[in-house]
GROMACS .gro file of C-alpha atoms in nm:
model
  508
    1MET     CA    1   2.310  -0.222   4.638
    2LEU     CA    2   2.315  -0.581   4.762
    3ARG     CA    3   2.050  -0.500   5.022
    4ASP     CA    4   1.830  -0.389   4.734
    5VAL     CA    5   1.899  -0.723   4.563
    6VAL     CA    6   1.803  -0.914   4.879
    7GLY     CA    7   1.494  -0.698   4.914
    8THR     CA    8   1.387  -0.766   4.556
    9PHE     CA    9   1.447  -1.136   4.615
   10LEU     CA   10   1.215  -1.131   4.919
   11ASP     CA   11   0.953  -0.931   4.730
   12THR     CA   12   0.925  -1.182   4.446
   13LEU     CA   13   0.983  -1.530   4.589
   14THR     CA   14   0.725  -1.791   4.681
   15GLU     CA   15   0.695  -1.958   5.021
   16ARG     CA   16   0.856  -2.282   4.900
   17GLU     CA   17   1.148  -2.096   4.739
   18PHE     CA   18   1.217  -1.957   5.086
   19ASP     CA   19   1.251  -2.301   5.247
   20GLY     CA   20   1.629  -2.324   5.209
   21PRO     CA   21   1.717  -1.970   5.324
   22LEU     CA   22   1.475  -1.993   5.618
   23LEU     CA   23   1.634  -2.319   5.734
   24ALA     CA   24   1.976  -2.156   5.710
   25LEU     CA   25   1.859  -1.855   5.913
   26LEU     CA   26   1.718  -2.075   6.187
   27HIS     CA   27   2.035  -2.281   6.204
   28VAL     CA   28   2.271  -1.985   6.246
   29ARG     CA   29   2.038  -1.815   6.495
   30GLY     CA   30   2.072  -2.099   6.741
   31PHE     CA   31   1.764  -2.309   6.667
   32THR     CA   32   1.793  -2.685   6.693
   33ASP     CA   33   1.579  -2.991   6.615
   34ILE     CA   34   1.447  -2.813   6.305
   35HIS     CA   35   1.185  -2.994   6.097
   36PHE     CA   36   0.971  -2.901   5.799
   37ILE     CA   37   0.613  -3.022   5.829
   38HIS     CA   38   0.348  -3.000   5.560
   39GLY     CA   39   0.124  -3.291   5.650
   40ALA     CA   40  -0.255  -3.304   5.674
   41PHE     CA   41  -0.247  -3.297   6.055
   42GLU     CA   42  -0.001  -3.010   6.082
   43PHE     CA   43  -0.186  -2.704   5.958
   44GLY     CA   44  -0.030  -2.381   6.074
   45LYS     CA   45   0.306  -2.538   6.148
   46ASP     CA   46   0.544  -2.490   5.854
   47ILE     CA   47   0.851  -2.552   6.071
   48LEU     CA   48   0.906  -2.691   6.418
   49ALA     CA   49   1.222  -2.598   6.607
   50LYS     CA   50   1.361  -2.560   6.956
   51LYS     CA   51   1.587  -2.295   7.103
   52THR     CA   52   1.755  -2.264   7.440
   53ASP     CA   53   1.795  -1.920   7.595
   54PRO     CA   54   2.168  -1.892   7.683
   55ALA     CA   55   2.089  -1.655   7.971
   56THR     CA   56   1.825  -1.867   8.147
   57GLY     CA   57   1.889  -2.214   8.007
   58GLN     CA   58   1.519  -2.247   7.927
   59THR     CA   59   1.430  -2.440   7.611
   60ARG     CA   60   1.119  -2.340   7.420
   61GLN     CA   61   0.923  -2.506   7.141
   62TYR     CA   62   0.889  -2.283   6.834
   63VAL     CA   63   0.615  -2.324   6.576
   64ILE     CA   64   0.702  -2.119   6.268
   65GLN     CA   65   0.464  -2.014   5.993
   66ALA     CA   66   0.611  -1.858   5.676
   67LYS     CA   67   0.412  -1.633   5.444
   68ALA     CA   68   0.515  -1.451   5.128
   69GLY     CA   69   0.426  -1.085   5.074
   70ASP     CA   70   0.273  -0.809   5.285
   71ILE     CA   71   0.017  -0.896   5.551
   72GLY     CA   72  -0.280  -0.664   5.578
   73GLN     CA   73  -0.583  -0.714   5.799
   74PRO     CA   74  -0.747  -0.977   5.570
   75GLU     CA   75  -0.423  -1.178   5.549
   76TRP     CA   76  -0.370  -1.147   5.924
   77ARG     CA   77  -0.719  -1.275   5.996
   78ALA     CA   78  -0.653  -1.568   5.763
   79VAL     CA   79  -0.324  -1.665   5.927
   80ARG     CA   80  -0.430  -1.597   6.287
   81PRO     CA   81  -0.619  -1.929   6.329
   82GLN     CA   82  -0.306  -2.114   6.220
   83LEU     CA   83  -0.103  -1.935   6.488
   84GLU     CA   84  -0.374  -1.994   6.749
   85GLU     CA   85  -0.370  -2.364   6.670
   86CYS     CA   86  -0.022  -2.402   6.814
   87GLU     CA   87  -0.164  -2.299   7.152
   88TYR     CA   88  -0.378  -2.610   7.185
   89ASN     CA   89  -0.291  -2.861   6.911
   90THR     CA   90  -0.023  -3.108   7.022
   91ILE     CA   91  -0.086  -3.357   6.740
   92GLY     CA   92   0.179  -3.351   6.472
   93HIS     CA   93   0.546  -3.420   6.429
   94PRO     CA   94   0.719  -3.659   6.673
   95SER     CA   95   0.971  -3.386   6.759
   96PHE     CA   96   0.696  -3.156   6.889
   97ASN     CA   97   0.728  -3.140   7.269
   98PRO     CA   98   0.395  -3.035   7.422
   99ASP     CA   99   0.554  -2.992   7.766
  100LEU     CA  100   0.782  -2.705   7.661
  101PRO     CA  101   0.677  -2.338   7.664
  102ARG     CA  102   0.560  -2.251   7.313
  103VAL     CA  103   0.636  -1.961   7.084
  104ALA     CA  104   0.448  -1.895   6.762
  105VAL     CA  105   0.657  -1.721   6.496
  106LEU     CA  106   0.512  -1.554   6.189
  107VAL     CA  107   0.774  -1.496   5.919
  108THR     CA  108   0.671  -1.268   5.635
  109THR     CA  109   0.882  -1.157   5.342
  110GLY     CA  110   0.681  -0.834   5.343
  111ARG     CA  111   0.550  -0.608   5.620
  112LEU     CA  112   0.246  -0.578   5.842
  113LYS     CA  113   0.033  -0.303   5.693
  114GLY     CA  114  -0.301  -0.128   5.733
  115ALA     CA  115  -0.489  -0.236   6.044
  116ALA     CA  116  -0.282  -0.553   6.086
  117PRO     CA  117  -0.024  -0.404   6.331
  118ALA     CA  118  -0.302  -0.290   6.567
  119ASP     CA  119  -0.470  -0.631   6.552
  120VAL     CA  120  -0.138  -0.801   6.621
  121THR     CA  121  -0.085  -0.581   6.928
  122GLU     CA  122  -0.429  -0.675   7.063
  123TYR     CA  123  -0.364  -1.040   6.990
  124ARG     CA  124  -0.036  -1.029   7.183
  125ARG     CA  125  -0.210  -0.876   7.483
  126SER     CA  126  -0.478  -1.143   7.466
  127VAL     CA  127  -0.244  -1.441   7.460
  128GLU     CA  128  -0.024  -1.287   7.729
  129ALA     CA  129  -0.326  -1.238   7.958
  130ARG     CA  130  -0.431  -1.599   7.905
  131GLY     CA  131  -0.080  -1.737   7.952
  132LEU     CA  132  -0.076  -1.888   7.604
  133ALA     CA  133   0.201  -1.912   7.344
  134ASP     CA  134   0.413  -1.605   7.286
  135LEU     CA  135   0.401  -1.444   6.942
  136VAL     CA  136   0.709  -1.328   6.750
  137ILE     CA  137   0.697  -1.168   6.406
  138TRP     CA  138   0.990  -1.144   6.165
  139GLU     CA  139   0.929  -0.893   5.888
  140ARG     CA  140   1.110  -0.791   5.571
  141PRO     CA  141   1.360  -0.552   5.740
  142ASP     CA  142   1.466  -0.827   5.982
  143LEU     CA  143   1.518  -1.076   5.699
  144VAL     CA  144   1.709  -0.828   5.481
  145GLU     CA  145   1.946  -0.752   5.769
  146TRP     CA  146   2.008  -1.116   5.856
  147LEU     CA  147   2.048  -1.234   5.496
  148SER     CA  148   2.285  -0.948   5.422
  149ASP     CA  149   2.498  -0.910   5.734
  150ASP     CA  150   2.501  -1.236   5.930
  151PRO     CA  151   2.868  -1.349   5.947
  152PHE     CA  152   2.779  -1.711   5.866
  153ILE     CA  153   2.519  -1.678   5.589
  154GLY     CA  154   2.515  -1.308   5.500
  155VAL     CA  155   2.602  -1.213   5.144
  156ALA     CA  156   2.729  -0.860   5.213
  157GLY     CA  157   3.094  -0.947   5.278
  158THR     CA  158   3.338  -0.789   5.033
  159ALA     CA  159   3.436  -1.105   4.843
  160VAL     CA  160   3.092  -1.265   4.858
  161GLN     CA  161   2.918  -0.945   4.752
  162ALA     CA  162   3.147  -0.882   4.454
  163ASP     CA  163   3.119  -1.237   4.319
  164LEU     CA  164   2.744  -1.263   4.374
  165MET     CA  165   2.682  -0.924   4.215
  166GLY     CA  166   2.891  -1.035   3.919
  167MET     CA  167   2.669  -1.340   3.876
  168LEU     CA  168   2.352  -1.134   3.909
  169THR     CA  169   2.481  -0.889   3.651
  170SER     CA  170   2.546  -1.178   3.413
  171VAL     CA  171   2.193  -1.303   3.472
  172ALA     CA  172   2.053  -0.959   3.391
  173ASP     CA  173   2.252  -0.918   3.069
  174GLY     CA  174   2.198  -1.276   2.953
  175GLY     CA  175   2.561  -1.379   2.987
  176VAL     CA  176   2.527  -1.652   3.249
  177THR     CA  177   2.583  -2.012   3.134
  178ASP     CA  178   2.572  -2.359   3.281
  179ARG     CA  179   2.952  -2.363   3.284
  180ARG     CA  180   2.972  -2.039   3.481
  181ILE     CA  181   2.710  -2.157   3.730
  182GLU     CA  182   2.900  -2.480   3.800
  183THR     CA  183   3.229  -2.296   3.846
  184TYR     CA  184   3.071  -2.035   4.074
  185ALA     CA  185   2.895  -2.300   4.283
  186ARG     CA  186   3.226  -2.465   4.377
  187ARG     CA  187   3.257  -2.187   4.638
  188TRP     CA  188   2.967  -2.354   4.821
  189LEU     CA  189   3.165  -2.674   4.878
  190PRO     CA  190   3.388  -2.753   5.178
  191PRO     CA  191   3.620  -2.647   5.318
  192ALA     CA  192   3.538  -2.282   5.243
  193GLY     CA  193   3.167  -2.312   5.167
  194THR     CA  194   2.866  -2.410   5.375
  195ALA     CA  195   2.521  -2.538   5.287
  196ALA     CA  196   2.368  -2.248   5.480
  197ARG     CA  197   2.528  -1.976   5.270
  198ALA     CA  198   2.473  -2.184   4.956
  199SER     CA  199   2.101  -2.197   5.032
  200VAL     CA  200   2.080  -1.818   5.051
  201GLU     CA  201   2.290  -1.750   4.741
  202ALA     CA  202   2.113  -2.022   4.541
  203ALA     CA  203   1.771  -1.884   4.633
  204ILE     CA  204   1.872  -1.534   4.518
  205LEU     CA  205   2.016  -1.668   4.191
  206VAL     CA  206   1.715  -1.891   4.122
  207ASN     CA  207   1.480  -1.602   4.187
  208SER     CA  208   1.677  -1.375   3.953
  209LEU     CA  209   1.686  -1.639   3.678
  210LEU     CA  210   1.313  -1.701   3.707
  211ARG     CA  211   1.245  -1.330   3.670
  212THR     CA  212   1.452  -1.330   3.348
  213LYS     CA  213   1.268  -1.640   3.221
  214ARG     CA  214   1.567  -1.874   3.246
  215LEU     CA  215   1.396  -2.163   3.417
  216ASP     CA  216   1.648  -2.404   3.267
  217LEU     CA  217   1.942  -2.229   3.433
  218ALA     CA  218   1.748  -2.194   3.759
  219LEU     CA  219   1.731  -2.574   3.757
  220CYS     CA  220   2.109  -2.584   3.705
  221VAL     CA  221   2.152  -2.372   4.020
  222GLY     CA  222   1.921  -2.608   4.208
  223LEU     CA  223   2.136  -2.905   4.106
  224GLN     CA  224   2.446  -2.727   4.236
  225LEU     CA  225   2.266  -2.659   4.565
  226ILE     CA  226   2.197  -3.030   4.604
  227ARG     CA  227   2.567  -3.092   4.546
  228ALA     CA  228   2.656  -2.838   4.816
  229THR     CA  229   2.413  -2.965   5.079
  230GLU     CA  230   2.513  -3.327   5.024
  231HIS     CA  231   2.880  -3.248   5.083
  232ASP     CA  232   2.843  -3.029   5.392
  233PRO     CA  233   2.872  -3.258   5.697
  234ALA     CA  234   2.688  -2.996   5.904
  235ALA     CA  235   2.387  -2.984   5.669
  236SER     CA  236   2.068  -3.123   5.822
  237ASP     CA  237   1.844  -3.374   5.649
  238ASP     CA  238   1.584  -3.098   5.615
  239ALA     CA  239   1.836  -2.874   5.436
  240LYS     CA  240   1.910  -3.158   5.194
  241SER     CA  241   1.539  -3.223   5.151
  242ALA     CA  242   1.471  -2.853   5.086
  243ALA     CA  243   1.731  -2.852   4.806
  244ARG     CA  244   1.569  -3.155   4.644
  245ARG     CA  245   1.224  -2.999   4.679
  246LEU     CA  246   1.354  -2.687   4.506
  247VAL     CA  247   1.472  -2.890   4.206
  248LEU     CA  248   1.150  -3.092   4.201
  249GLY     CA  249   0.947  -2.770   4.209
  250LEU     CA  250   1.147  -2.621   3.921
  251ALA     CA  251   1.106  -2.943   3.720
  252LEU     CA  252   0.731  -2.924   3.781
  253GLN     CA  253   0.729  -2.570   3.644
  254ILE     CA  254   0.895  -2.701   3.328
  255CYS     CA  255   0.636  -2.979   3.315
  256ASP     CA  256   0.358  -2.719   3.353
  257GLN     CA  257   0.489  -2.527   3.053
  258THR     CA  258   0.545  -2.840   2.842
  259GLU     CA  259   0.220  -3.032   2.891
  260PRO     CA  260  -0.004  -2.790   2.693
  261LEU     CA  261   0.228  -2.818   2.391
  262LEU     CA  262   0.208  -3.196   2.357
  263LYS     CA  263  -0.136  -3.234   2.201
  264ASP     CA  264   0.005  -3.157   1.856
  265PRO     CA  265   0.363  -3.275   1.787
  266LEU     CA  266   0.433  -2.948   1.605
  267ASP     CA  267   0.315  -2.717   1.885
  268PHE     CA  268   0.642  -2.737   2.078
  269THR     CA  269   0.843  -2.692   1.761
  270ARG     CA  270   0.645  -2.381   1.668
  271SER     CA  271   0.712  -2.232   2.011
  272THR     CA  272   1.090  -2.259   1.959
  273VAL     CA  273   1.110  -2.135   1.600
  274GLY     CA  274   1.358  -1.852   1.551
  275ARG     CA  275   1.657  -1.746   1.347
  276LEU     CA  276   1.884  -1.981   1.544
  277ALA     CA  277   1.635  -2.267   1.573
  278LEU     CA  278   1.886  -2.519   1.433
  279LEU     CA  279   2.083  -2.463   1.754
  280THR     CA  280   1.825  -2.352   2.010
  281TYR     CA  281   1.560  -2.614   1.934
  282PRO     CA  282   1.773  -2.920   2.027
  283VAL     CA  283   1.919  -2.736   2.328
  284ILE     CA  284   1.573  -2.654   2.462
  285CYS     CA  285   1.451  -3.007   2.393
  286CYS     CA  286   1.744  -3.168   2.575
  287ARG     CA  287   1.703  -2.934   2.874
  288VAL     CA  288   1.329  -3.003   2.898
  289ALA     CA  289   1.368  -3.380   2.860
  290GLU     CA  290   1.639  -3.388   3.127
  291ALA     CA  291   1.425  -3.184   3.368
  292LEU     CA  292   1.131  -3.421   3.318
  293ALA     CA  293   1.352  -3.725   3.380
  294LEU     CA  294   1.514  -3.581   3.693
  295GLY     CA  295   1.174  -3.464   3.817
  296LEU     CA  296   1.041  -3.816   3.775
  297ALA     CA  297   1.328  -3.963   3.978
  298LEU     CA  298   1.284  -3.707   4.259
  299ALA     CA  299   0.904  -3.738   4.262
  300ARG     CA  300   0.926  -4.114   4.298
  301GLU     CA  301   1.184  -4.077   4.573
  302ALA     CA  302   0.952  -3.833   4.755
  303LYS     CA  303   0.659  -4.075   4.698
  304ASP     CA  304   0.467  -3.798   4.522
  305GLY     CA  305   0.248  -4.017   4.304
  306VAL     CA  306   0.059  -3.733   4.138
  307ALA     CA  307   0.377  -3.555   4.028
  308ALA     CA  308   0.540  -3.884   3.922
  309THR     CA  309   0.244  -3.970   3.699
  310ARG     CA  310   0.259  -3.628   3.533
  311PHE     CA  311   0.632  -3.664   3.469
  312GLU     CA  312   0.586  -4.016   3.330
  313GLU     CA  313   0.317  -3.913   3.084
  314THR     CA  314   0.499  -3.599   2.972
  315LEU     CA  315   0.840  -3.767   2.939
  316ARG     CA  316   0.698  -4.056   2.738
  317VAL     CA  317   0.552  -3.814   2.481
  318PHE     CA  318   0.829  -3.554   2.485
  319ALA     CA  319   1.104  -3.810   2.423
  320GLU     CA  320   0.958  -3.840   2.072
  321GLN     CA  321   1.056  -3.480   1.994
  322PRO     CA  322   1.340  -3.501   1.739
  323GLY     CA  323   1.541  -3.238   1.926
  324ALA     CA  324   1.540  -3.441   2.248
  325ALA     CA  325   1.766  -3.697   2.076
  326ARG     CA  326   2.002  -3.439   1.925
  327PRO     CA  327   2.245  -3.324   2.196
  328VAL     CA  328   2.460  -3.048   2.049
  329GLY     CA  329   2.766  -3.137   2.254
  330ASP     CA  330   2.906  -3.335   2.544
  331LEU     CA  331   2.743  -3.087   2.782
  332PHE     CA  332   2.413  -3.260   2.709
  333ALA     CA  333   2.535  -3.618   2.748
  334PRO     CA  334   2.387  -3.626   3.103
  335SER     CA  335   2.050  -3.536   2.948
  336VAL     CA  336   2.072  -3.857   2.745
  337VAL     CA  337   2.160  -4.054   3.058
  338ALA     CA  338   1.869  -3.917   3.261
  339VAL     CA  339   1.612  -3.961   2.983
  340THR     CA  340   1.722  -4.312   2.886
  341VAL     CA  341   1.746  -4.463   3.234
  342MET     CA  342   1.420  -4.308   3.357
  343LEU     CA  343   1.233  -4.389   3.036
  344ALA     CA  344   1.354  -4.748   3.073
  345THR     CA  345   1.182  -4.772   3.413
  346LEU     CA  346   0.842  -4.725   3.248
  347ASP     CA  347   0.887  -4.822   2.880
  348ARG     CA  348   1.199  -5.014   2.784
  349ALA     CA  349   1.112  -5.019   2.414
  350ALA     CA  350   1.076  -4.640   2.412
  351ALA     CA  351   1.413  -4.606   2.588
  352LYS     CA  352   1.579  -4.827   2.326
  353ALA     CA  353   1.423  -4.630   2.040
  354TYR     CA  354   1.528  -4.300   2.195
  355LEU     CA  355   1.887  -4.416   2.248
  356GLY     CA  356   1.898  -4.542   1.890
  357ARG     CA  357   1.803  -4.196   1.763
  358VAL     CA  358   2.073  -4.036   1.980
  359ALA     CA  359   2.332  -4.283   1.847
  360ARG     CA  360   2.242  -4.211   1.484
  361TRP     CA  361   2.263  -3.835   1.545
  362MET     CA  362   2.602  -3.866   1.715
  363LEU     CA  363   2.746  -4.081   1.437
  364ASP     CA  364   2.614  -3.851   1.164
  365ARG     CA  365   2.766  -3.547   1.330
  366HIS     CA  366   3.109  -3.716   1.325
  367ASP     CA  367   3.080  -3.840   0.966
  368GLU     CA  368   3.296  -3.632   0.731
  369GLU     CA  369   3.090  -3.747   0.433
  370LEU     CA  370   2.792  -3.575   0.599
  371ALA     CA  371   2.997  -3.259   0.669
  372GLY     CA  372   3.029  -3.355   1.034
  373LEU     CA  373   3.281  -3.174   1.253
  374GLY     CA  374   3.206  -3.375   1.565
  375LEU     CA  375   3.015  -3.239   1.864
  376ALA     CA  376   3.146  -2.981   2.109
  377SER     CA  377   3.349  -3.077   2.414
  378LEU     CA  378   3.274  -2.955   2.764
  379ALA     CA  379   3.558  -2.706   2.730
  380GLU     CA  380   3.418  -2.542   2.416
  381ASP     CA  381   3.190  -2.242   2.448
  382GLU     CA  382   2.858  -2.168   2.280
  383GLU     CA  383   3.021  -2.018   1.969
  384LYS     CA  384   3.235  -2.327   1.912
  385THR     CA  385   2.932  -2.547   1.974
  386ALA     CA  386   2.737  -2.362   1.706
  387GLU     CA  387   3.029  -2.370   1.464
  388ARG     CA  388   3.069  -2.747   1.499
  389LEU     CA  389   2.699  -2.792   1.442
  390LEU     CA  390   2.651  -2.555   1.150
  391ALA     CA  391   2.982  -2.489   0.975
  392GLY     CA  392   3.071  -2.833   0.842
  393SER     CA  393   2.920  -2.764   0.502
  394LEU     CA  394   3.098  -2.429   0.464
  395THR     CA  395   3.418  -2.417   0.261
  396SER     CA  396   3.535  -2.123   0.473
  397THR     CA  397   3.551  -2.318   0.799
  398THR     CA  398   3.896  -2.382   0.943
  399MET     CA  399   3.773  -2.605   1.226
  400ASP     CA  400   3.910  -2.958   1.244
  401ARG     CA  401   3.681  -3.251   1.306
  402ARG     CA  402   3.672  -3.346   1.673
  403THR     CA  403   3.725  -3.718   1.727
  404SER     CA  404   3.693  -3.746   2.106
  405SER     CA  405   3.345  -3.783   2.251
  406TYR     CA  406   3.204  -3.820   2.601
  407LEU     CA  407   2.862  -3.870   2.439
  408ALA     CA  408   2.998  -4.184   2.271
  409THR     CA  409   3.091  -4.325   2.612
  410VAL     CA  410   2.742  -4.248   2.740
  411VAL     CA  411   2.568  -4.413   2.444
  412LEU     CA  412   2.770  -4.734   2.473
  413ASP     CA  413   2.724  -4.754   2.851
  414LEU     CA  414   2.349  -4.704   2.811
  415ALA     CA  415   2.327  -4.976   2.544
  416LEU     CA  416   2.498  -5.209   2.791
  417HIS     CA  417   2.257  -5.102   3.065
  418LEU     CA  418   1.955  -5.176   2.846
  419GLY     CA  419   2.100  -5.512   2.743
  420GLU     CA  420   2.077  -5.419   2.375
  421THR     CA  421   2.345  -5.631   2.211
  422ASP     CA  422   2.268  -5.535   1.851
  423LEU     CA  423   2.259  -5.162   1.926
  424TYR     CA  424   2.583  -5.183   2.123
  425GLU     CA  425   2.770  -5.370   1.850
  426ALA     CA  426   2.635  -5.143   1.575
  427VAL     CA  427   2.739  -4.827   1.759
  428ARG     CA  428   3.077  -4.975   1.850
  429ALA     CA  429   3.146  -5.075   1.489
  430ASN     CA  430   3.052  -4.732   1.356
  431ILE     CA  431   3.255  -4.553   1.622
  432ASN     CA  432   3.560  -4.752   1.518
  433ALA     CA  433   3.491  -4.689   1.150
  434LEU     CA  434   3.458  -4.313   1.205
  435ARG     CA  435   3.763  -4.309   1.435
  436ILE     CA  436   3.563  -4.167   1.728
  437ILE     CA  437   3.740  -4.205   2.062
  438PRO     CA  438   3.510  -4.245   2.365
  439GLN     CA  439   3.633  -4.040   2.662
  440THR     CA  440   3.525  -3.939   3.012
  441THR     CA  441   3.670  -3.823   3.342
  442SER     CA  442   3.737  -4.012   3.662
  443ALA     CA  443   3.748  -3.882   4.016
  444ASN     CA  444   3.783  -3.952   4.382
  445GLU     CA  445   3.445  -3.804   4.475
  446SER     CA  446   3.536  -3.767   4.841
  447GLN     CA  447   3.790  -3.512   4.721
  448ALA     CA  448   3.639  -3.390   4.393
  449ARG     CA  449   3.283  -3.365   4.531
  450TRP     CA  450   3.130  -3.405   4.185
  451THR     CA  451   3.297  -3.095   4.041
  452ARG     CA  452   3.331  -3.091   3.663
  453GLY     CA  453   3.708  -3.056   3.680
  454GLY     CA  454   3.987  -2.945   3.910
  455THR     CA  455   4.143  -3.112   4.212
  456GLY     CA  456   4.074  -3.483   4.231
  457VAL     CA  457   3.943  -3.507   3.873
  458TRP     CA  458   4.151  -3.654   3.594
  459PRO     CA  459   4.071  -3.715   3.226
  460LEU     CA  460   4.036  -4.057   3.070
  461PRO     CA  461   4.116  -3.967   2.708
  462ARG     CA  462   4.032  -4.315   2.578
  463VAL     CA  463   3.770  -4.553   2.716
  464GLU     CA  464   3.803  -4.900   2.567
  465PHE     CA  465   3.486  -5.090   2.476
  466GLU     CA  466   3.534  -5.455   2.385
  467GLU     CA  467   3.297  -5.688   2.203
  468TRP     CA  468   2.965  -5.745   2.379
  469HIS     CA  469   3.043  -6.078   2.546
  470ALA     CA  470   3.364  -5.943   2.699
  471GLN     CA  471   3.238  -5.595   2.787
  472ASN     CA  472   2.913  -5.724   2.939
  473ALA     CA  473   3.112  -5.951   3.170
  474ARG     CA  474   3.300  -5.656   3.319
  475ALA     CA  475   3.196  -5.500   3.646
  476VAL     CA  476   3.050  -5.152   3.590
  477PRO     CA  477   3.162  -4.857   3.806
  478SER     CA  478   2.945  -4.849   4.117
  479ALA     CA  479   2.774  -4.529   4.227
  480PRO     CA  480   2.941  -4.360   4.526
  481THR     CA  481   2.598  -4.269   4.665
  482ASP     CA  482   2.235  -4.378   4.628
  483PRO     CA  483   2.099  -4.418   4.272
  484VAL     CA  484   1.874  -4.109   4.261
  485LEU     CA  485   2.136  -3.882   4.414
  486SER     CA  486   2.401  -4.024   4.181
  487LEU     CA  487   2.181  -3.942   3.880
  488VAL     CA  488   2.120  -3.587   4.008
  489LEU     CA  489   2.486  -3.523   4.090
  490ALA     CA  490   2.594  -3.651   3.749
  491ALA     CA  491   2.360  -3.390   3.600
  492ALA     CA  492   2.525  -3.124   3.817
  493CYS     CA  493   2.876  -3.243   3.725
  494ARG     CA  494   2.819  -3.332   3.357
  495SER     CA  495   3.163  -3.485   3.294
  496ARG     CA  496   3.118  -3.840   3.431
  497HIS     CA  497   2.861  -4.097   3.534
  498TYR     CA  498   2.835  -4.424   3.727
  499PRO     CA  499   2.638  -4.695   3.543
  500GLY     CA  500   2.640  -4.916   3.852
  501GLY     CA  501   2.369  -4.701   4.008
  502TRP     CA  502   2.124  -4.703   3.718
  503GLY     CA  503   1.972  -5.040   3.798
  504GLY     CA  504   1.866  -4.924   4.145
  505LEU     CA  505   1.651  -4.632   4.031
  506PRO     CA  506   1.288  -4.647   4.151
  507SER     CA  507   1.040  -4.771   3.890
  508ASP     CA  508   0.670  -4.707   3.845
   0.00000   0.00000   0.00000
């Protein structure tokens, strides 16, 4: 059954979705000095790598071209010039060694079909007769076998197979949640997990979620993959880069779907109307806004100016959606962080206005005179979240008002970050009046590895915020890693944040 799942995954993915699993395959199959290359002077060379034959000790330079889908004669004739180029073109990546014997590898997630196998045979004879680069082809059956049965990355082991199939079943029946994804992804972390296996499992899960139109949860999986690759000491820079590219690509897909709905402020609202719109509309808005903000941070880090400009323009407009400033629980506090800090890098006034709307929403939802029951904690499920949001005006509700709030901590920290004295003091005064208790978690990240809870994570049930002059003089918690990665990992974790890293985020 799992082989069928892997086969379906290969049949439906794109070339860029295959980056992570392909890197993992190369690593466990003995390739070294592996580099992705997609520059203007590197046509036909998706990946460069070297491999030493253990029997002869000879090292060869591999030039690997990856293609999605079956390859018939037209596709073969299109890709053949790219393979031929490796025979003579030595211009490219600094790691390319022109003095080593060369091997061209064509990796296809499908099969050679039609007249392509015969043409490939003739091509092999031709290059062999001329003493040029060898040609190796990896087809779908090879990839299915390696991705299923390899002892280091294969997903067909008893425990791995059962857990992964359970996740895929949940995806199919609509039962998978952000909470379940984060808990499942802890298996990818050391000491038991590896970035290589995480890349394969994440790619399969992302592919399955995309096919069920859960792009938002696919992005959640991508964030967990970044967490896994960053904490595996054996993970290469290219593996880490591939994980970030995956998240950036998913964020761009969200941007693609959002941009056409921004011409009329009501278009996006109309697209989310349904029986549960009071709950689903703000959830969708917060997810989209967070994806745009994280995409902007990653695009700037990658120096992708075109993508960064698209994210800037879309985020600036989308932040005006009422639902983007109405997080339905503490689970969406990181959305507020990402949107506010990234919006502040391009429009500080817009960031202040957005944060003010979030603050008003949070205070209203805790106000008993407005039938507020508080907003859901990270531990509360979707039903409790909906009940807190909708049941306050019902005489039949037995739910007590929740007074603790991680979102309150986020709002106050962001007001400090923006230097907004009046907003900070107003929120602080209202929090005290409504008896809201700011809370968060703390962790030793070298041990906790940005997990939401568990070993190395402890709750801080009350976070004290003093008057502005005293609080502003305090040192803020510094980020344990670079600012962009800290922002991304906080989105993966969702139970804590490090304001000390916000000031170092790249600006436009």
